[in-house]
Short mmCIF file of C-alpha atoms and ligand atoms in Angstrom, two decimals:
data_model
loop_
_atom_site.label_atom_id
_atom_site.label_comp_id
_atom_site.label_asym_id
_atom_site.label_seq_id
_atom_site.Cartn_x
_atom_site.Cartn_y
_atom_site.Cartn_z
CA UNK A 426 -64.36 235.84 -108.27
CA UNK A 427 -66.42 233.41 -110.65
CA UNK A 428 -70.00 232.76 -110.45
CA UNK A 429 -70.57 230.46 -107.62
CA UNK A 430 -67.19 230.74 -106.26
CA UNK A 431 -67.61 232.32 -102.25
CA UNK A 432 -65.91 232.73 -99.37
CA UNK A 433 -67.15 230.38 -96.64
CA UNK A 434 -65.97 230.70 -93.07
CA UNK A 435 -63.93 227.52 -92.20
CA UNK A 436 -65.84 224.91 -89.67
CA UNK A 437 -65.20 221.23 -88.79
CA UNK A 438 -68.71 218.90 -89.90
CA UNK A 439 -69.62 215.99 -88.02
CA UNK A 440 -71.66 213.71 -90.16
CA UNK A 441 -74.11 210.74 -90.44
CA UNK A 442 -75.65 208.34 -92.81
CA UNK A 443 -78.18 205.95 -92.15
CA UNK A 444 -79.99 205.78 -95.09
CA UNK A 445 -79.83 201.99 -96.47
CA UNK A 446 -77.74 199.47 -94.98
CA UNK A 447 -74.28 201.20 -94.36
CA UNK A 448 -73.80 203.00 -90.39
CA UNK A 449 -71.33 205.82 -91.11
CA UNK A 450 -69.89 208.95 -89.47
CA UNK A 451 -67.28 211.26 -90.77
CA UNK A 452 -65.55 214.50 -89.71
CA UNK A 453 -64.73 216.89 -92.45
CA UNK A 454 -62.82 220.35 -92.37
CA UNK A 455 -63.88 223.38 -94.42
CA UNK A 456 -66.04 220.86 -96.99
CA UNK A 457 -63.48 218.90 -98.60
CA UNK A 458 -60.56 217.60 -96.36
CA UNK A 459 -61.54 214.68 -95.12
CA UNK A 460 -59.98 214.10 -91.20
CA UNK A 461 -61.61 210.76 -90.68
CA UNK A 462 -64.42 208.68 -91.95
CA UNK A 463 -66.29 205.12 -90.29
CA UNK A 464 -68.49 202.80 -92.84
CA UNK A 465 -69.91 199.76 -90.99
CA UNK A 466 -70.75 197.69 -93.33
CA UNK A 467 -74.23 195.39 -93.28
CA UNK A 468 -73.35 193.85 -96.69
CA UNK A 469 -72.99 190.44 -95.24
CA UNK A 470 -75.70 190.01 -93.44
CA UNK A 471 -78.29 191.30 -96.65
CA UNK A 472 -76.69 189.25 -98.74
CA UNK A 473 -78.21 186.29 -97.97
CA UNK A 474 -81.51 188.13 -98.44
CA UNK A 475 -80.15 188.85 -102.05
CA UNK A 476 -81.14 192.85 -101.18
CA UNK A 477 -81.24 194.97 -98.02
CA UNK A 478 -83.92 193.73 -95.43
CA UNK A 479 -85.26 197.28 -94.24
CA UNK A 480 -86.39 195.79 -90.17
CA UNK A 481 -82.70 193.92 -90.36
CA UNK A 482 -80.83 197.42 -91.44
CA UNK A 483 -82.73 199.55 -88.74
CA UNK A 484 -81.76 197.10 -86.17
CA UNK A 485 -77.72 196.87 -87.21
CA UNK A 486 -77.98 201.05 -87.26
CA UNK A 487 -79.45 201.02 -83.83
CA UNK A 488 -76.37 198.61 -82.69
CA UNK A 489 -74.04 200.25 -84.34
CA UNK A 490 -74.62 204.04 -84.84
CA UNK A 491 -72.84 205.20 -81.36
CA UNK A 492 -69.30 202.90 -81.65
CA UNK A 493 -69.00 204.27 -84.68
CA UNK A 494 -69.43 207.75 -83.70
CA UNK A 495 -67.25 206.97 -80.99
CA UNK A 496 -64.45 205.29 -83.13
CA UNK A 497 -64.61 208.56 -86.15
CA UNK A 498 -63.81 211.11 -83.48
CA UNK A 499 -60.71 208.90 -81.67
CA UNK A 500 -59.37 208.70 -85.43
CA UNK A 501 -59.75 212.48 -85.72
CA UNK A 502 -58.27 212.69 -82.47
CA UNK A 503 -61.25 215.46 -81.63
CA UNK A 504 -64.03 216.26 -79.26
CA UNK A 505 -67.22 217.27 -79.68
CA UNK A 506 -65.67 220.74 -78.22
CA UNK A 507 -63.86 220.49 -81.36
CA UNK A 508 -66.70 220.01 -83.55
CA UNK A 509 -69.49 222.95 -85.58
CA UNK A 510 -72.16 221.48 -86.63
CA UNK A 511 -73.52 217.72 -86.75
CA UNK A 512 -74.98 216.91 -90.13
CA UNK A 513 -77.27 213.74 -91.36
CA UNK A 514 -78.69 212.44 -93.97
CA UNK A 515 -82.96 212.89 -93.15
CA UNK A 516 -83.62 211.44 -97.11
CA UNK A 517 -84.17 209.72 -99.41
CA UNK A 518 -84.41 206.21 -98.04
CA UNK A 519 -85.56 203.47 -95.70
CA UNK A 520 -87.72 204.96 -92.91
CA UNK A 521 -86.43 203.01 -90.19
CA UNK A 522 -82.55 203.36 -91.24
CA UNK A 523 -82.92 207.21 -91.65
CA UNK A 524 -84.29 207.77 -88.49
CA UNK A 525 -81.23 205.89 -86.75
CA UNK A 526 -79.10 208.34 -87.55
CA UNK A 527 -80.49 211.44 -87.86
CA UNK A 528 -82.14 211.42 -83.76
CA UNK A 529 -78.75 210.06 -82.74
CA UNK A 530 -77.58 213.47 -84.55
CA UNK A 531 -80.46 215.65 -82.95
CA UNK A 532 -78.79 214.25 -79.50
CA UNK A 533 -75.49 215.03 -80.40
CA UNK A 534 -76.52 218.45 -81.14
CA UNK A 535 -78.77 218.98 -78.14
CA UNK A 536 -76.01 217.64 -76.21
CA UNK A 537 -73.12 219.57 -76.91
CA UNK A 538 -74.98 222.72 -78.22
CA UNK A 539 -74.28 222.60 -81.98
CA UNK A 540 -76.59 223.18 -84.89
CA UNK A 541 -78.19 220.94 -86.97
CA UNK A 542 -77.81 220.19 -90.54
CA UNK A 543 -79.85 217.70 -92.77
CA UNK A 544 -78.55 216.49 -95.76
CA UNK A 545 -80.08 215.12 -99.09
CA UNK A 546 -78.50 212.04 -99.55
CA UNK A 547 -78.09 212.39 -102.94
CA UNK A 548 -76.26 216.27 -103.00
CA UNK A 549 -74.29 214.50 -100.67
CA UNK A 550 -72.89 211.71 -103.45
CA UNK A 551 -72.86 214.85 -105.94
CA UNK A 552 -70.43 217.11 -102.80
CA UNK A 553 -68.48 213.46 -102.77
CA UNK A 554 -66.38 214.35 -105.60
CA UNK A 555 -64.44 217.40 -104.42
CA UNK A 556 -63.45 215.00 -101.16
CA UNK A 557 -59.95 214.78 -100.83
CA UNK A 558 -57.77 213.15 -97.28
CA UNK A 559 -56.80 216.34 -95.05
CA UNK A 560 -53.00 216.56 -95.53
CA UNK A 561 -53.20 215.62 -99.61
CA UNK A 562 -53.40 217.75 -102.92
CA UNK A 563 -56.63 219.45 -102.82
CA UNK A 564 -58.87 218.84 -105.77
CA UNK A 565 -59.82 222.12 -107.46
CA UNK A 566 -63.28 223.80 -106.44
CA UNK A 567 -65.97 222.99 -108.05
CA UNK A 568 -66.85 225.87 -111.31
CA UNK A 569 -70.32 226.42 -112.26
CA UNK A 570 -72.50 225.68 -114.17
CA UNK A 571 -71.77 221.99 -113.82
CA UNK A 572 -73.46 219.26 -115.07
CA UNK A 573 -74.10 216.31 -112.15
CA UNK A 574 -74.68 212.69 -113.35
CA UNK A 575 -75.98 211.15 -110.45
CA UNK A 576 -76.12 207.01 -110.70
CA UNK A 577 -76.98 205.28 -107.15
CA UNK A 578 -79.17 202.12 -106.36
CA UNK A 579 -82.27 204.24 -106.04
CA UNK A 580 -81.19 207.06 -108.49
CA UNK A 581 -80.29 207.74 -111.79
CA UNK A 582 -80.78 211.73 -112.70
CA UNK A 583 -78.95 214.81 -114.72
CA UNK A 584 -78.47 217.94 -112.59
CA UNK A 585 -77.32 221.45 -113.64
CA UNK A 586 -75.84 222.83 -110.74
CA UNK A 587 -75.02 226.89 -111.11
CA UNK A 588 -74.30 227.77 -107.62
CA UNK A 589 -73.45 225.35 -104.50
CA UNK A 590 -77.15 224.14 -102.95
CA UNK A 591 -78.69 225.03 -106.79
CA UNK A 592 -80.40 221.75 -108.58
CA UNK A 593 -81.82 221.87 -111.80
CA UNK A 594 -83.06 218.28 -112.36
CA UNK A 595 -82.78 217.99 -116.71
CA UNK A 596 -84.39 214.32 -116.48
CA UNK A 597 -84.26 211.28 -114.49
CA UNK A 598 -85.15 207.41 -114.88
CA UNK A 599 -88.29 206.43 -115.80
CA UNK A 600 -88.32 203.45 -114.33
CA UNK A 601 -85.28 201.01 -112.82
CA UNK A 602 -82.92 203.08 -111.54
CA UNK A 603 -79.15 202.17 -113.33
CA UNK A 604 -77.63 200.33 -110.02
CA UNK A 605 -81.11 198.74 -109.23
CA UNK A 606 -80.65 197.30 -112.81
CA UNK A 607 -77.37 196.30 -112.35
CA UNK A 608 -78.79 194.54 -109.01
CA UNK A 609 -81.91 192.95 -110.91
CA UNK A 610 -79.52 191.78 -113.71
CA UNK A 611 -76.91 189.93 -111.29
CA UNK A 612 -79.73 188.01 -109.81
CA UNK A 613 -81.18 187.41 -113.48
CA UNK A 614 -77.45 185.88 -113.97
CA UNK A 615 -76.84 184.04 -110.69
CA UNK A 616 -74.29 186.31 -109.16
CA UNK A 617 -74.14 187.13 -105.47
CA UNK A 618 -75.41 190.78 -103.98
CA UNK A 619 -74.20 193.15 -104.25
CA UNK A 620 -75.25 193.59 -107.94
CA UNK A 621 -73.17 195.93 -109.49
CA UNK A 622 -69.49 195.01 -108.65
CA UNK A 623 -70.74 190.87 -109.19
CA UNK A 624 -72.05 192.17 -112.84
CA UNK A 625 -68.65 193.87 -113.49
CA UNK A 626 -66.11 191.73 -112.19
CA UNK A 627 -68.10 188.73 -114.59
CA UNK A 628 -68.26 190.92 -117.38
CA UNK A 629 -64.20 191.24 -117.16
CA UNK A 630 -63.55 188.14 -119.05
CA UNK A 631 -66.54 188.81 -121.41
CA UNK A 632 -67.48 190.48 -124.95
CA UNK A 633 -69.54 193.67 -125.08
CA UNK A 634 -70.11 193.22 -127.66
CA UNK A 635 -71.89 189.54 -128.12
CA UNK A 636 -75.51 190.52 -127.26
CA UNK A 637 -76.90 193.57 -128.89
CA UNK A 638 -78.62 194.80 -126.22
CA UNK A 639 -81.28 198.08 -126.31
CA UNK A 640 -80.43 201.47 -125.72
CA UNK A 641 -83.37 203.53 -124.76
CA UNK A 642 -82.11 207.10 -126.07
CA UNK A 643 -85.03 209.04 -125.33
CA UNK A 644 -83.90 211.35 -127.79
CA UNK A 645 -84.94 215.24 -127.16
CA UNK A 646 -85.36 214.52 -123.22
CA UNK A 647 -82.25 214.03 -120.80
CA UNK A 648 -84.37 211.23 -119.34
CA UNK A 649 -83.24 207.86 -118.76
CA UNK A 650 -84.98 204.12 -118.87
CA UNK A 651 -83.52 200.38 -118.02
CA UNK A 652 -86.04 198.49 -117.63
CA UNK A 653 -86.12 197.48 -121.14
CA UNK A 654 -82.77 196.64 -120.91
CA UNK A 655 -83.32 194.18 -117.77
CA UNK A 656 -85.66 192.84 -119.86
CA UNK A 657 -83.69 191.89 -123.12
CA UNK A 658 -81.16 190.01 -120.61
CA UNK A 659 -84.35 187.94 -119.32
CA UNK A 660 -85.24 187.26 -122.59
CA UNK A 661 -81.64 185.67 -123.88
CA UNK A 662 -81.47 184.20 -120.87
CA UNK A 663 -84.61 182.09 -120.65
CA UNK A 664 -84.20 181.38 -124.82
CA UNK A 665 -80.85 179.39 -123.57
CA UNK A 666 -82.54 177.79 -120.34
CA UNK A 667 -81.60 174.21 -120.20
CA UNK A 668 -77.43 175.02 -121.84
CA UNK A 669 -75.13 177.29 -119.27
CA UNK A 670 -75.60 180.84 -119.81
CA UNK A 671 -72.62 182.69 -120.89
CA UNK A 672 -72.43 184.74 -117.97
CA UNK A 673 -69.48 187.14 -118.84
CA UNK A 674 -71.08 187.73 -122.32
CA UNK A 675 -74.30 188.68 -121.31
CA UNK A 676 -72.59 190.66 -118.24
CA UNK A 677 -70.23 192.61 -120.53
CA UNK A 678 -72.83 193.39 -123.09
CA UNK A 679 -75.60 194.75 -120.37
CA UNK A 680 -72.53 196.63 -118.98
CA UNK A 681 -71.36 198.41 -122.03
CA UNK A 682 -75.29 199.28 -122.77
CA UNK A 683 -75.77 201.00 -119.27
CA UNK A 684 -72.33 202.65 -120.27
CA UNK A 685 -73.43 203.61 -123.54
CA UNK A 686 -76.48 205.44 -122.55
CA UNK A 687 -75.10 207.25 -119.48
CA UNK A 688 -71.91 208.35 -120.98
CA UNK A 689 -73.23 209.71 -124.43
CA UNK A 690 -76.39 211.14 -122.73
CA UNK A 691 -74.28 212.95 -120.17
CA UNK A 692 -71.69 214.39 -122.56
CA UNK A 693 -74.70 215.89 -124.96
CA UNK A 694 -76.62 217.67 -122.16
CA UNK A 695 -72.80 219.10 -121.00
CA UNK A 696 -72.40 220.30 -124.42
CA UNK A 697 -75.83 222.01 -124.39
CA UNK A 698 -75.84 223.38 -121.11
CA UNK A 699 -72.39 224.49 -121.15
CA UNK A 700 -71.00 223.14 -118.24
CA UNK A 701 -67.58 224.08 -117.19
CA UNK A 702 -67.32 220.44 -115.44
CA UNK A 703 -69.18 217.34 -115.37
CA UNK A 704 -69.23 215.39 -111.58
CA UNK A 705 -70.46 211.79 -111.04
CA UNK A 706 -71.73 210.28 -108.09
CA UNK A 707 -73.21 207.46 -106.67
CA UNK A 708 -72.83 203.73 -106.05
CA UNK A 709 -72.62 203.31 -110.13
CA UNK A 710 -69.87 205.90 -110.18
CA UNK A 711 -67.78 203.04 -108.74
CA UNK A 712 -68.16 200.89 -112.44
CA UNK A 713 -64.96 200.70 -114.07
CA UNK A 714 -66.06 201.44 -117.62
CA UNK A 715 -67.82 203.79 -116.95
CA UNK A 716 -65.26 205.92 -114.92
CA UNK A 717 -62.55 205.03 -118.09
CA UNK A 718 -65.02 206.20 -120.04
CA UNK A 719 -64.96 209.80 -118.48
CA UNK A 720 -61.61 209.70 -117.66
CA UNK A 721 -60.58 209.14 -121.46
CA UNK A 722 -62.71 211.95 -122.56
CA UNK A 723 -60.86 215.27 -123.00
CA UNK A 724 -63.57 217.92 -123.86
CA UNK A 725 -64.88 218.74 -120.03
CA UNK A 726 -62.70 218.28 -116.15
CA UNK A 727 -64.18 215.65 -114.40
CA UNK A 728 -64.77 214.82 -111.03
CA UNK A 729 -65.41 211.18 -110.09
CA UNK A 730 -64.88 210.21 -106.05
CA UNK A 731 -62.51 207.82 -105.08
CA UNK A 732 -64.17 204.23 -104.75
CA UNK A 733 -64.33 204.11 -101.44
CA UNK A 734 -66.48 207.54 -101.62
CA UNK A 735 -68.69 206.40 -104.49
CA UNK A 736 -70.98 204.11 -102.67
CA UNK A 737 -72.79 205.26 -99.40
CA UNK A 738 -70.23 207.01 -96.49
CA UNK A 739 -70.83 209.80 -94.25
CA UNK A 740 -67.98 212.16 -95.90
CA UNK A 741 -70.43 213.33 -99.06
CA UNK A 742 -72.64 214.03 -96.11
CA UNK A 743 -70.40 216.20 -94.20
CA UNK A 744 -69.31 217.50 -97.50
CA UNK A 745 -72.49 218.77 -98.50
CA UNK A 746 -73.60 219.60 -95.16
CA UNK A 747 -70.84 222.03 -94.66
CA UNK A 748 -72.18 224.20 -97.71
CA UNK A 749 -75.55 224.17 -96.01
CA UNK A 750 -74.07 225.42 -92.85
CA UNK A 751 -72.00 227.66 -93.94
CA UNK A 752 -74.07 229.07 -96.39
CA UNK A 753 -76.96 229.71 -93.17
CA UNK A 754 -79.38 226.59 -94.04
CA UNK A 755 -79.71 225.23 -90.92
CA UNK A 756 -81.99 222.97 -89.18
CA UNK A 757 -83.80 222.90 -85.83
CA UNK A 758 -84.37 219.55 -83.96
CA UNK A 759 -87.93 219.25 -84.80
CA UNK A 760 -87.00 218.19 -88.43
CA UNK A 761 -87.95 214.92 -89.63
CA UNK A 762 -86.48 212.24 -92.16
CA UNK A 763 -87.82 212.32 -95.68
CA UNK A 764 -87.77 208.96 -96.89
CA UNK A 765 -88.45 210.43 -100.34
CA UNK A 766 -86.77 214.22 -101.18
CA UNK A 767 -85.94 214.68 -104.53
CA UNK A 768 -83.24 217.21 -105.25
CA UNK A 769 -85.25 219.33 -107.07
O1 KG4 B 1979 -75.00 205.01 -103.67
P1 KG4 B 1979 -75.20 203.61 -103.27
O2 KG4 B 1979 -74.14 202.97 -102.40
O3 KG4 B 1979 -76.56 203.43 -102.51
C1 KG4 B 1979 -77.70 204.13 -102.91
O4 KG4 B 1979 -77.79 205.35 -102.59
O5 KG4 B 1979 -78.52 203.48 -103.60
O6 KG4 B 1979 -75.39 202.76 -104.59
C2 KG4 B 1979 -75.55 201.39 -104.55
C3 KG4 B 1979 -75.68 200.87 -105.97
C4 KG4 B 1979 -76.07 199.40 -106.02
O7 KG4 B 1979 -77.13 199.24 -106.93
C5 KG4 B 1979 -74.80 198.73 -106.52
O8 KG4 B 1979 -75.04 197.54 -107.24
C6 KG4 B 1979 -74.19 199.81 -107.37
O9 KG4 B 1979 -74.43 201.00 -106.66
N1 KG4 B 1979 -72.75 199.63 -107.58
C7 KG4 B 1979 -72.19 199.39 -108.78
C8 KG4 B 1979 -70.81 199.18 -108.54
N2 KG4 B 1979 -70.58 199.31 -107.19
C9 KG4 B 1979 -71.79 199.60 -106.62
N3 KG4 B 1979 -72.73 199.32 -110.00
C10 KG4 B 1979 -71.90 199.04 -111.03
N4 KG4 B 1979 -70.57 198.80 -110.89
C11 KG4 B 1979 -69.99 198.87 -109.67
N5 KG4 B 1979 -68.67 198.64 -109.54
ZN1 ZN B 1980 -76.26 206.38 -102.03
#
């Protein structure tokens, strides 16, 4: 058997995530095969905030965290009698969405007698990629050492993984994280939250290459920075205040940058750490360049979730809580959320 590959006794994970300003539950079997997965969406409501309203996002959890608890198991056609653990996400994020969801999991365990699992939000978008529907091809396990590119609204980090549960954090940003600049960028250009699939569906019609945008390398560190970037697109676009901007210009040319820099900085630390597979996660992991960009490589297997898996659901969650369960890292009810956990 290859390093990191075990033998995991097979359980059914009921799972939560409360963390920003999506109410989700999902039920997955044995890690992977996905039997049925809720997102209730707040998008509509924050986006006339331009951003998620933390007090507004706790309140929308609170009214929706039971029917859709209620409405994962009737698509699963289970019980909780059917069910082996409950699983949540208890960090990183907003204090008063976390909590939500991870005490209505404490009282689903209590209830029904199950243990507890909490979940890192972001091994959960890493465990997203080897999530395929129960009753498809399975995707092949993952194969250590792998190399994790994690890219969310909060996030933006390199981890070595050589066993399941096993972070090595290589670098991280320094500042914006790559979806916050995508975010900070579509407001800088007028388009409508959320950020990132505005900024790419504008840059579709646009040249990458009109605006020679910065690249911050930070050569001899697997670290990563946009803030700069955000910054050049302020610049061009207050030197043309008073003309229209060109929108899908600047939007294709920021795009291609953030591409650039995660792509090329991702591929060298694979090389150098030898990975046998590179995964990517995380809101981001839903751009379209940048998945092509992965996709037409040929040198590593990659994993990339579906779309609908990329940004925040409750299947990564039952994904990665199933390792933790089965792998005897369990929680007792006295936990509490960790509104910042790094991975490592
Ligand atoms: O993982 P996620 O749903 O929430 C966090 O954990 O933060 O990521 C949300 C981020 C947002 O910044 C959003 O603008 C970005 O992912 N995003 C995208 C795309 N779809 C979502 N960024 C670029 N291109 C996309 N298609
Ligand atoms: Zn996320």
């Amino acid at each position: 058997m290859e390093k990191g590959m075990i033998s995991l006794s097979p359980a059914r994970i009921l799972a939560i995530e409360t963390s920003c300003d999506e109410t989700a539950a999902a039920i997955i079997e044995n890690g992977r095969a996905l039997l049925a997965s809720t997102v209730a969406s707040q998008m509509d409501i924050h986006a006339r905030y331009g951003g998620v309203y933390p007090e507004v996002a706790a309140r929308q959890h609170v009214l929706s965290i039971l029917p859709v608890i209620e409405q994962t198991l009737a698509q699963a056609h289970l019980a909780l009698s059917d069910i082996n653990a409950i699983a949540a996400t208890r960090g990183p994020g907003l204090a008063g969405s976390l909590v939500v969801g991870l005490n209505a999991a404490k009282g689903l365990a209590l209830g029904a007698n199950l243990p507890l699992v909490g979940v890192n939000h972001l091994e959960g978008h890493i465990y997203s990629a080897w999530v395929y529907n129960s009753g498809e091809m399975a995707i092949p396990e993952p194969e250590f050492p792998l190399l994790a590119l994690l890219v969310s609204g909060g996030h933006t980090e390199l981890n070595l993984m050589d066993a399941h549960l096993s972070y090595q954090r290589l670098g991280a940003t320094l500042d914006d994280a790559a979806g916050e600049a995508f975010d900070k960028v579509a407001r800088l250009l007028g388009l409508p939250y959320p950020g990132g699939p505005s900024v790419q569906k504008a840059a579709e019609g646009g040249d990458p290459t009109a605006f020679k945008f910065p690249r911050a390398w930070l050569e001899g560190t697997w670290n990563f920075s946009f803030s700069g970037l955000k910054t050049a697109v302020l610049k061009e676009c207050k030197r043309m205040e008073g003309s229209p901007l060109p929108v899908a210009d600047l939007a294709a040319s920021f795009q291609a940058a953030v591409v650039d820099v995660l792509f090329n900085k991702t591929m060298n630390a694979a090389r150098e750490f030898d990975s046998k597979q590179i995964v990517v996660g995380g809101g981001v992991s839903a751009n379209k360049p940048l998945r092509d960009a992965f996709l037409a490589q040929e040198e590593f297997p990659i994993n990339i979730p579906r779309i609908s898996l990329c940004t925040d659901n409750a299947a990564m969650v039952a994904a990665a809580g199933y390792f933790r369960y089965a792998l005897g890292h369990t929680d007792g009810l006295e936990i509490d959320i960790m509104p910042t956990w790094p991975l490592s």
